[in-house]
PDB file of C-alpha atoms in Angstrom:
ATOM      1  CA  UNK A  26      92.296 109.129 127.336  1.00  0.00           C
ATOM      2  CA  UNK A  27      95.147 111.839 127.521  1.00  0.00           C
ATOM      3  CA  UNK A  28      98.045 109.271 127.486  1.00  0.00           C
ATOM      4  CA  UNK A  29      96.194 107.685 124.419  1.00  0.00           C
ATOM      5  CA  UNK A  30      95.523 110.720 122.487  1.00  0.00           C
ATOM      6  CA  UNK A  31      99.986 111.677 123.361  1.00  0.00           C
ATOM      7  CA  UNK A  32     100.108 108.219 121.856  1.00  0.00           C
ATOM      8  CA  UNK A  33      98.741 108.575 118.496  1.00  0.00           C
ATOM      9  CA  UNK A  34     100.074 112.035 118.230  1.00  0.00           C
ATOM     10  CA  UNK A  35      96.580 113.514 117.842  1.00  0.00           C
ATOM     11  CA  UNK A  36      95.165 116.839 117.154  1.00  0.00           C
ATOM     12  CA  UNK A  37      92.194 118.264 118.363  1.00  0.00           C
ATOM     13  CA  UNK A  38      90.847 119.641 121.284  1.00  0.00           C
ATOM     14  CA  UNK A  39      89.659 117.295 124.787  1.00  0.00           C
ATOM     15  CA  UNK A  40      86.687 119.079 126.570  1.00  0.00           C
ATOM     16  CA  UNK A  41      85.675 118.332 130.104  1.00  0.00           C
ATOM     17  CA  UNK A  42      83.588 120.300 132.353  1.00  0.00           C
ATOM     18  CA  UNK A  43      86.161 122.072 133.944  1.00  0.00           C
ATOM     19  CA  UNK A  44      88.091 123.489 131.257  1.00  0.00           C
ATOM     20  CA  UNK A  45      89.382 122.166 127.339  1.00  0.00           C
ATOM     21  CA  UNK A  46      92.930 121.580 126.144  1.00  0.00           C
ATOM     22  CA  UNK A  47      93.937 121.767 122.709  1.00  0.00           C
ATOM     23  CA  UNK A  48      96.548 119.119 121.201  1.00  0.00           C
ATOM     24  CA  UNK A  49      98.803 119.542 118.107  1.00  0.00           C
ATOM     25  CA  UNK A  50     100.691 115.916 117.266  1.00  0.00           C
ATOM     26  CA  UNK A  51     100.160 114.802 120.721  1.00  0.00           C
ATOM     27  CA  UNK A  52     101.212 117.822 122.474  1.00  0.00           C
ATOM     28  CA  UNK A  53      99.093 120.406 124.697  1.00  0.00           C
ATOM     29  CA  UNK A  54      99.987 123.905 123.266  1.00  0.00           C
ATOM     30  CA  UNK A  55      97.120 125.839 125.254  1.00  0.00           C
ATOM     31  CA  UNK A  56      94.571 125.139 127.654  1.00  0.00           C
ATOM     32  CA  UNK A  57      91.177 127.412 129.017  1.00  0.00           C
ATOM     33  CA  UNK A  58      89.245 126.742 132.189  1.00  0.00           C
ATOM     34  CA  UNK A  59      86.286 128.569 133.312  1.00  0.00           C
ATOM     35  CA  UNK A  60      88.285 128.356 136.693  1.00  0.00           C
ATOM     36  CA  UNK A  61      91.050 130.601 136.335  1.00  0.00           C
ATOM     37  CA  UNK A  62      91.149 133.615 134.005  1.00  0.00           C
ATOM     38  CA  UNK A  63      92.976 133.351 130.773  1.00  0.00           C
ATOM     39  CA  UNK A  64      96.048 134.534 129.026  1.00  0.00           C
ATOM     40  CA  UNK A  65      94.574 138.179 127.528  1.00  0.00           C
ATOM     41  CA  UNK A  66      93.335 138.436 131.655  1.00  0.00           C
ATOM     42  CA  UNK A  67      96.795 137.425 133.159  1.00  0.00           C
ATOM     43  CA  UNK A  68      98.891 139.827 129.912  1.00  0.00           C
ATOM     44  CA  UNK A  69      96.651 143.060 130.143  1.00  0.00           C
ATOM     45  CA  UNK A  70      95.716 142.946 134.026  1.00  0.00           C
ATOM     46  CA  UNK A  71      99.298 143.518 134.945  1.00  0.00           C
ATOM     47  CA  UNK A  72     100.204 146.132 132.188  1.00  0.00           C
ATOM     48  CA  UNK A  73     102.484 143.843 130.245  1.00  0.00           C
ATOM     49  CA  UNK A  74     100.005 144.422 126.981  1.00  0.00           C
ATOM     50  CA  UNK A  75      97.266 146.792 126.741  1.00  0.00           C
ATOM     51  CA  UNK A  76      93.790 146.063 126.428  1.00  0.00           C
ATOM     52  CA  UNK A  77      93.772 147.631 122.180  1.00  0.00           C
ATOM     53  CA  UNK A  78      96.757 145.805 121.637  1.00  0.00           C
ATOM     54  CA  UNK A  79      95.192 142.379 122.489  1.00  0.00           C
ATOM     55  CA  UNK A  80      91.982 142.784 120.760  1.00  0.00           C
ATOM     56  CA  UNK A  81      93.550 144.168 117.535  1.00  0.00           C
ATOM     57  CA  UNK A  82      95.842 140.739 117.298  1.00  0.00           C
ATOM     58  CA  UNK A  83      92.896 138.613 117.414  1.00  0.00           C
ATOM     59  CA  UNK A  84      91.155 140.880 115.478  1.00  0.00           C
ATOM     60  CA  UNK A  85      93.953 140.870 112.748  1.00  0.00           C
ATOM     61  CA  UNK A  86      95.543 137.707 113.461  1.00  0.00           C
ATOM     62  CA  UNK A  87      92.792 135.193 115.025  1.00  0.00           C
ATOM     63  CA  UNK A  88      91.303 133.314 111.940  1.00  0.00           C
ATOM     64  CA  UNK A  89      95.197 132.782 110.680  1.00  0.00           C
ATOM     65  CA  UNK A  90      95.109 131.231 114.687  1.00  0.00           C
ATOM     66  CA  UNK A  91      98.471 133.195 114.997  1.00  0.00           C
ATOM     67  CA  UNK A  92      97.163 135.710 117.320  1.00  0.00           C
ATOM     68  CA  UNK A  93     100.628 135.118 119.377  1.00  0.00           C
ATOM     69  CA  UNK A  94     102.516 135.131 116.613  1.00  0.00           C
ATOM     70  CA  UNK A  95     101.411 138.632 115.641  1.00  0.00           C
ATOM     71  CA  UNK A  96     102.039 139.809 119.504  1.00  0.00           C
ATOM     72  CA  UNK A  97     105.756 139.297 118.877  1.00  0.00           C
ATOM     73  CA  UNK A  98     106.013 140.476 114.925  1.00  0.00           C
ATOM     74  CA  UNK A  99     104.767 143.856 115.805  1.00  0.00           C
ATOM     75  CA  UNK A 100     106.499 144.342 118.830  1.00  0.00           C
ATOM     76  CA  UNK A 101     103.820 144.471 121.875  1.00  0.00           C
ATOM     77  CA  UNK A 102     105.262 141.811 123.709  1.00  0.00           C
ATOM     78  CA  UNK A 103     108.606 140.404 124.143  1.00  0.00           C
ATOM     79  CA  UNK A 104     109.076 135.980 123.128  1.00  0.00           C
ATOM     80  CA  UNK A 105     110.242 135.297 126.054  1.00  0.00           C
ATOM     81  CA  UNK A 106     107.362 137.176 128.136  1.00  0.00           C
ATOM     82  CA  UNK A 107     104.780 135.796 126.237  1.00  0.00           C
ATOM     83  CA  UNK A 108     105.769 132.142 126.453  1.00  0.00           C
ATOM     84  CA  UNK A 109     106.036 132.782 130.188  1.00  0.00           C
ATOM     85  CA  UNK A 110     103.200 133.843 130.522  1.00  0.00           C
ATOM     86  CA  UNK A 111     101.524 131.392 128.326  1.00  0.00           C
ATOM     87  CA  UNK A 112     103.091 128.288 129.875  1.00  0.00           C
ATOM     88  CA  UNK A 113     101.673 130.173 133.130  1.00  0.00           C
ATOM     89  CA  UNK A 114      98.427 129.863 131.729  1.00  0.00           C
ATOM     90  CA  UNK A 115      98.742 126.577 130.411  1.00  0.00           C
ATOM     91  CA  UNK A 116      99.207 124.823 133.451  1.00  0.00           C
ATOM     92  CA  UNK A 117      96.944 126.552 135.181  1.00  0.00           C
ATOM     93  CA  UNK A 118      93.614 125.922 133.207  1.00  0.00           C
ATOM     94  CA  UNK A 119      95.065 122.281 132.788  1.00  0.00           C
ATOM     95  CA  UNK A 120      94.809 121.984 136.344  1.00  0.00           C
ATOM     96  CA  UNK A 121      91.476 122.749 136.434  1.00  0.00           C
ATOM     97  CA  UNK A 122      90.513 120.891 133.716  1.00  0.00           C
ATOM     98  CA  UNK A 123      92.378 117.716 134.386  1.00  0.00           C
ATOM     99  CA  UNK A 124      90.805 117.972 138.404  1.00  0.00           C
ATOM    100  CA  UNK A 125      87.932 115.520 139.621  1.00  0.00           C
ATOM    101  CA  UNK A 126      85.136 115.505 136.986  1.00  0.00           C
ATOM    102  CA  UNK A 127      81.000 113.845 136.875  1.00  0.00           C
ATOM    103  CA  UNK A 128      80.979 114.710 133.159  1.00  0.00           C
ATOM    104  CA  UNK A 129      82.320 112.444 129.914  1.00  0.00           C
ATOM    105  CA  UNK A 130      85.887 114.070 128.469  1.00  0.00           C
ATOM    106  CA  UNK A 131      85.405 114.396 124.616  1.00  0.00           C
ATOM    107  CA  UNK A 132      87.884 114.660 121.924  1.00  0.00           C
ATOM    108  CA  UNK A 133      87.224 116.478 118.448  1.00  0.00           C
ATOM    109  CA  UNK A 134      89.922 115.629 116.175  1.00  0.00           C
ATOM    110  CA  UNK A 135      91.128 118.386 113.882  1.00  0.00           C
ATOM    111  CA  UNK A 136      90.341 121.568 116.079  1.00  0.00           C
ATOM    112  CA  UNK A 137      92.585 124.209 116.893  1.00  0.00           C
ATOM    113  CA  UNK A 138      92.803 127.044 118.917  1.00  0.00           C
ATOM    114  CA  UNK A 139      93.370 131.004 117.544  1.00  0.00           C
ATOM    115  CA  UNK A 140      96.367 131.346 120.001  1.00  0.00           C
ATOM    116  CA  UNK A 141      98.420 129.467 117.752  1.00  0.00           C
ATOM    117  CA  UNK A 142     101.336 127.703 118.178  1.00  0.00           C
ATOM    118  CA  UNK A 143     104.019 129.355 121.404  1.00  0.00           C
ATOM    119  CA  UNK A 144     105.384 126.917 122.923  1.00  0.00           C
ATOM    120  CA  UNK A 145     103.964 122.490 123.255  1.00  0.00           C
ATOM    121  CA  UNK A 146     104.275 120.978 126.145  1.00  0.00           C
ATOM    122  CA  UNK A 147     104.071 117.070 126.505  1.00  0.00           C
ATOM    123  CA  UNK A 148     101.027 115.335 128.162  1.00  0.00           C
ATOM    124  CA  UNK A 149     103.643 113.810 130.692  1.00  0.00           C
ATOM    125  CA  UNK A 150     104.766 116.747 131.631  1.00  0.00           C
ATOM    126  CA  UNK A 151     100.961 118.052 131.885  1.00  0.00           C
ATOM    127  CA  UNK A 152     100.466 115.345 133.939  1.00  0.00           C
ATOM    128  CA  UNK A 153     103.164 115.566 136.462  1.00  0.00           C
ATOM    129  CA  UNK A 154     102.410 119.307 137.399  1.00  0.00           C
ATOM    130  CA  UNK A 155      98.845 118.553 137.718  1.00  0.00           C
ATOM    131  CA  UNK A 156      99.862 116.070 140.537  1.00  0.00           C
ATOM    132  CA  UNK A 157     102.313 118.046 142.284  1.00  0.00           C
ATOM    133  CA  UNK A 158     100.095 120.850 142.275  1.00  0.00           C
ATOM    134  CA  UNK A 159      97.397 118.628 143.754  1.00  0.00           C
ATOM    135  CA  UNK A 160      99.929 117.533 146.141  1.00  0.00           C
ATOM    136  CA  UNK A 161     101.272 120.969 147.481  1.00  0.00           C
ATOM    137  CA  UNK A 162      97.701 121.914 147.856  1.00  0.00           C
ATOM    138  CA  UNK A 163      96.634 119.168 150.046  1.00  0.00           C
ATOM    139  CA  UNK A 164     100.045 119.281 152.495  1.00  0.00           C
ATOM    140  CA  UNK A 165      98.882 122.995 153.048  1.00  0.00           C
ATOM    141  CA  UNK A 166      95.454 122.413 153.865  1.00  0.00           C
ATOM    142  CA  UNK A 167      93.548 118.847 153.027  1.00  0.00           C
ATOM    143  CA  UNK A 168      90.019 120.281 153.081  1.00  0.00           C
ATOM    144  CA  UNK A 169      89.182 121.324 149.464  1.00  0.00           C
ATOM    145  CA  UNK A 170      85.905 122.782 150.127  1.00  0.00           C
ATOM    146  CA  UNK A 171      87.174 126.040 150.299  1.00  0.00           C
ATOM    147  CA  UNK A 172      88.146 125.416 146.367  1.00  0.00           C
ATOM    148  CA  UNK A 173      84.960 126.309 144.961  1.00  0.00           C
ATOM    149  CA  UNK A 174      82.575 127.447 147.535  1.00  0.00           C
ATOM    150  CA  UNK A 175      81.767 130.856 149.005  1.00  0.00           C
ATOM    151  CA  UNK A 176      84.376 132.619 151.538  1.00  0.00           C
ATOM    152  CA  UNK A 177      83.895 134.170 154.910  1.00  0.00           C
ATOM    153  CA  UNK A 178      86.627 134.982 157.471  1.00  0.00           C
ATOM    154  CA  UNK A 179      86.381 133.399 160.995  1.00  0.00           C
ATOM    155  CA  UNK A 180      86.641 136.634 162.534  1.00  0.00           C
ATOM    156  CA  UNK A 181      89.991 135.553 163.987  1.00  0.00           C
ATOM    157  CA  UNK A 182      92.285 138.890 163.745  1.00  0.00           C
ATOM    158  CA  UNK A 183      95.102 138.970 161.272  1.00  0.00           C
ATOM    159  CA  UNK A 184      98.772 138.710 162.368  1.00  0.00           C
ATOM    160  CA  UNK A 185     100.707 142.033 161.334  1.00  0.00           C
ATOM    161  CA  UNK A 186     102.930 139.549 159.504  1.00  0.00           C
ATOM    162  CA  UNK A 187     100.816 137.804 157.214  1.00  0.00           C
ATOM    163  CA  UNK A 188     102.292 138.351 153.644  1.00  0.00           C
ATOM    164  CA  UNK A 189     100.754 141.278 151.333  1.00  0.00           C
ATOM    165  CA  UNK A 190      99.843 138.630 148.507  1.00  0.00           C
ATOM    166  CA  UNK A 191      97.222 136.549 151.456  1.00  0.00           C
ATOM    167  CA  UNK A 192      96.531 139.809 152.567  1.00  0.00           C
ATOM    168  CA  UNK A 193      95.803 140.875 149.144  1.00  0.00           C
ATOM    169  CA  UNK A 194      93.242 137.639 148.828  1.00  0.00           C
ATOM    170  CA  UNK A 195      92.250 138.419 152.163  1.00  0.00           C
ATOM    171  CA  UNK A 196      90.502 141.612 151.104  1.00  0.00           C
ATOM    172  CA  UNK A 197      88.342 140.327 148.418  1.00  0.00           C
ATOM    173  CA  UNK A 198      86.872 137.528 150.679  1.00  0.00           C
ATOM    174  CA  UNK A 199      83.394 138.613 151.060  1.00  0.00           C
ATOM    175  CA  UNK A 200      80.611 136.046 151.770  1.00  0.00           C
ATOM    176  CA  UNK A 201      80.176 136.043 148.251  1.00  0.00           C
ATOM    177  CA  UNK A 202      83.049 135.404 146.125  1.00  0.00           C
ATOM    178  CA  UNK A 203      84.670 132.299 145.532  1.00  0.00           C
ATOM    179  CA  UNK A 204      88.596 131.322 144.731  1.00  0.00           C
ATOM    180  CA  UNK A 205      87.379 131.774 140.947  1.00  0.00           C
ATOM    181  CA  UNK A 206      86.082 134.904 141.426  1.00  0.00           C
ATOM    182  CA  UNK A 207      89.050 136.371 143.702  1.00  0.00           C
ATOM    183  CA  UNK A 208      90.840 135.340 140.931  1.00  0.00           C
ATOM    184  CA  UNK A 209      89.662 137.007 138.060  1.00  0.00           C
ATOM    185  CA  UNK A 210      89.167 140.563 140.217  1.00  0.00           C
ATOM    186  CA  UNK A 211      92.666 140.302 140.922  1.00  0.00           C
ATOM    187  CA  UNK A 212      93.930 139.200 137.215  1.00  0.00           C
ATOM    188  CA  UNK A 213      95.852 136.366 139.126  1.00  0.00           C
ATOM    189  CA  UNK A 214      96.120 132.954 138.177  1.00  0.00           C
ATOM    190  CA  UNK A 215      93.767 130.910 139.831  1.00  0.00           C
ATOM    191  CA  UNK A 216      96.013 127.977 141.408  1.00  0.00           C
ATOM    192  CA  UNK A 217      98.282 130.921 143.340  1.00  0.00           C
ATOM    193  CA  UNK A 218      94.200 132.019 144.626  1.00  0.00           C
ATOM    194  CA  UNK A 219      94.023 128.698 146.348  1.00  0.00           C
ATOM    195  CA  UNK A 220      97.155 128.057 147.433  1.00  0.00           C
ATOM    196  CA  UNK A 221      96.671 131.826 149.410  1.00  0.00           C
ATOM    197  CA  UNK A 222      93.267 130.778 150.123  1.00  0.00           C
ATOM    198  CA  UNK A 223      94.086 127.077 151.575  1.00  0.00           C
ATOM    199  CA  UNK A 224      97.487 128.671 153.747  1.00  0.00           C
ATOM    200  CA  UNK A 225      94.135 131.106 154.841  1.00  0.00           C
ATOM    201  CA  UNK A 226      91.953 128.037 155.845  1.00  0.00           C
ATOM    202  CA  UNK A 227      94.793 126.597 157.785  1.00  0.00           C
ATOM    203  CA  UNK A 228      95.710 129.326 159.839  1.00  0.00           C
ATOM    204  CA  UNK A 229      91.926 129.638 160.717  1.00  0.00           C
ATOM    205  CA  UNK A 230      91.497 133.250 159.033  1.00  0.00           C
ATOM    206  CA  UNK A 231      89.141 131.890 156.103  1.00  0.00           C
ATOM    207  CA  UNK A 232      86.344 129.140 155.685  1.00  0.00           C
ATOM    208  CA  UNK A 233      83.703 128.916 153.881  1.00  0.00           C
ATOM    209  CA  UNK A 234      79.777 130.752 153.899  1.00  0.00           C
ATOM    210  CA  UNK A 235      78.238 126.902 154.690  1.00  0.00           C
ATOM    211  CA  UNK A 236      80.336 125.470 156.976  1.00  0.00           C
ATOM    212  CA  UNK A 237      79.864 128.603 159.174  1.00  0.00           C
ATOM    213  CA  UNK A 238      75.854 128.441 158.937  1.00  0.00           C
ATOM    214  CA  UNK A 239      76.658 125.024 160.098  1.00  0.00           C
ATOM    215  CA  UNK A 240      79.073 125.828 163.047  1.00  0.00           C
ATOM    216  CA  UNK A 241      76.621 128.270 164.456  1.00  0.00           C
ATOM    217  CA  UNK A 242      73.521 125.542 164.394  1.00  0.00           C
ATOM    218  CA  UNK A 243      71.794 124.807 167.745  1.00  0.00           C
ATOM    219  CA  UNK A 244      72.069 121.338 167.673  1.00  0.00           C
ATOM    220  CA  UNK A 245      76.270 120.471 167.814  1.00  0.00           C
ATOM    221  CA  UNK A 246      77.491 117.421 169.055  1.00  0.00           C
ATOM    222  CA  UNK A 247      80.925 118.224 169.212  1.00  0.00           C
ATOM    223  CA  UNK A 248      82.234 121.855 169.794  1.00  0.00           C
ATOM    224  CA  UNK A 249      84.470 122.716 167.100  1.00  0.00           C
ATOM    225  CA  UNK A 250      88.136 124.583 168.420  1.00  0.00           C
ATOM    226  CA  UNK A 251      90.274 126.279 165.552  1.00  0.00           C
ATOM    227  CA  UNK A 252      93.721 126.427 165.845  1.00  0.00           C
ATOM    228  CA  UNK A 253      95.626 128.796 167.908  1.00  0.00           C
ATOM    229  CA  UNK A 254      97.022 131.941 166.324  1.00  0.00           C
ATOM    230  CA  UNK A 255     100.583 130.484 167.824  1.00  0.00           C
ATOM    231  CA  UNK A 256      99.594 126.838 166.039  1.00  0.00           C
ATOM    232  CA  UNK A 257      98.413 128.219 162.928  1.00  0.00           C
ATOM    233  CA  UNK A 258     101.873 130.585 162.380  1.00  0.00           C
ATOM    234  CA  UNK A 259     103.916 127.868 163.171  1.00  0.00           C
ATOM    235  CA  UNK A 260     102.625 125.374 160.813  1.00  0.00           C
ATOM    236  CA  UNK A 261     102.594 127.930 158.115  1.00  0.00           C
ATOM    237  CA  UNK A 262     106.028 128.555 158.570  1.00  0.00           C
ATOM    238  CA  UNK A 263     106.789 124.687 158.828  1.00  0.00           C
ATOM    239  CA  UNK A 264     105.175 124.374 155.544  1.00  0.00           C
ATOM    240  CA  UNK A 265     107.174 126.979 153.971  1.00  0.00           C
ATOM    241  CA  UNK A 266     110.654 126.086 154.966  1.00  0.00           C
ATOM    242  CA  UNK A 267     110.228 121.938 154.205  1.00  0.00           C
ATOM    243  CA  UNK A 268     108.425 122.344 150.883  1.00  0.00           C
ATOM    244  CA  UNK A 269     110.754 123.570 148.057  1.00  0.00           C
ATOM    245  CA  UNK A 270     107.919 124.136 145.562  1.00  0.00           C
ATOM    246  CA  UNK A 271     106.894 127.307 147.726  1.00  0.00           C
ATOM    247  CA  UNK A 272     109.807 128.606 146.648  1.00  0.00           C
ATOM    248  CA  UNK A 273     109.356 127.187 143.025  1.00  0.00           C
ATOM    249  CA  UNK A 274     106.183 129.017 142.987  1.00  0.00           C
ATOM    250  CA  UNK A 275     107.206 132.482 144.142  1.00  0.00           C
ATOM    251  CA  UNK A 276     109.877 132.371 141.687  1.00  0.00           C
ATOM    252  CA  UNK A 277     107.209 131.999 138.582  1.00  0.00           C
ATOM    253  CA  UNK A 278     104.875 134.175 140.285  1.00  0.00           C
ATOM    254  CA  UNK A 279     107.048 137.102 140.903  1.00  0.00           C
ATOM    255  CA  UNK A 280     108.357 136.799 137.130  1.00  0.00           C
ATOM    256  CA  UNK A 281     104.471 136.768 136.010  1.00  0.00           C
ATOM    257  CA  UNK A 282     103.609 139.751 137.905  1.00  0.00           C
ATOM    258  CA  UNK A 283     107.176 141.446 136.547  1.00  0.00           C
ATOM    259  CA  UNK A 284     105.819 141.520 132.717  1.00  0.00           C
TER     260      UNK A 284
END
């Protein structure tokens, strides 16, 4: 339905359960998901525009739907670091939306979003980094359970050497909250959250609430052993050093978080 709608150059918005993305001429030039928190989150949790400043550009700005537009005019935020961030954004909630769905995906023709226009990105292109994300993810950890449900740690104790930003995701699992909702306490984007969370599941530090009601039922055919603290640190650093979109992904963090 995507590839179509490129096709015929349409404009509109495509809602699925997961999330919406909003076309202009065939192009997606801003995307929301439920799943990950959204650009006013990801510009005023990390300082780069204040809380008053966002607000008064919708306020001013949003009906025109050139609430980015007015960002740059009158000086609160820098071109450059607002289509950063937006692409950031983009992707992001497209990911979410574009994941497995039980609901229809329906297009209304004609609607736009108040962001207005920062910077289009083709449906291709859409495409692609959906799939590679959805790739990375699964060579870190193929479970995707711990996605959307509920996080416990193991109990297994933390190396001195795990990095600040898992150790930073670390601290927020609960019993309670999910990737979603690490996510929005920490104003990060949400696919960063699970690849943290997944590198987390695979060193045997984090699982999830049900799976460990299950693991500690009476009846248990066969014993479940998690991976060795030794096992677990070498395969994370296996990962790291073969996959070049580690590195691809540190690079547009650390320019996120440097706005």
């Amino acid at each position: 339905m995507l590839s179509r709608l490129a096709e015929e150059r349409a404009t509109g918005v495509l809602t699925r359960d997961r999330g919406v993305l909003y076309l202009v001429e065939g192009q997606v030039v801003h995307a929301e998901s439920p799943a990950t928190p959204g650009l006013d989150v990801l510009l005023t949790s990390r300082g780069a525009l204040g809380s008053d400043g966002w607000w008064e550009a919708v306020s001013k700005a949003g009906a025109e739907r050139r609430v980015g537009r007015f960002l740059v005019d009158s000086g609160r935020l820098a071109a450059g670091a607002l289509e950063l961030c937006h692409l950031g954004a983009l992707y992001d909630a497209a990911f979410f939306t574009l994941g497995a769905s039980s609901g229809p995906a329906r297009f209304r023709y004609g609607v736009a979003h108040w962001i207005g226009p920062v910077r289009p990105v083709t449906v291709d292109a859409v495409e692609r980094e959906t799939l590679r994300r959805r790739a990375l993810l699964h060579r870190i950890w193929p479970d995707p359970d711990t996605d959307t449900a509920e996080l416990v740690r193991t109990g297994r104790a933390v190396d001195a050497v795990l990095p600040p930003r898992q150790r930073t995701v670390l601290d927020q699992v609960d019993g309670q909250r999910t990737v979603s909702d690490i996510s929005r306490v920490l104003g990060r984007p949400g696919f960063h959250t699970l690849v943290d969370v997944r590198r987390l599941a695979a060193a045997g530090i984090v699982t999830t609430r049900t799976r460990t009601v299950e693991s500690r039922a009476p009846e248990s055919d066969v014993p479940v052993s998690p991976l060795s603290s030794a096992t677990a640190r070498a395969a994370q650093a296996a990962q790291a050093s073969a996959d070049p979109d580690v590195a691809l992904l540190r690079r547009l963090r650390d320019a996120l978080e440097a706005l």
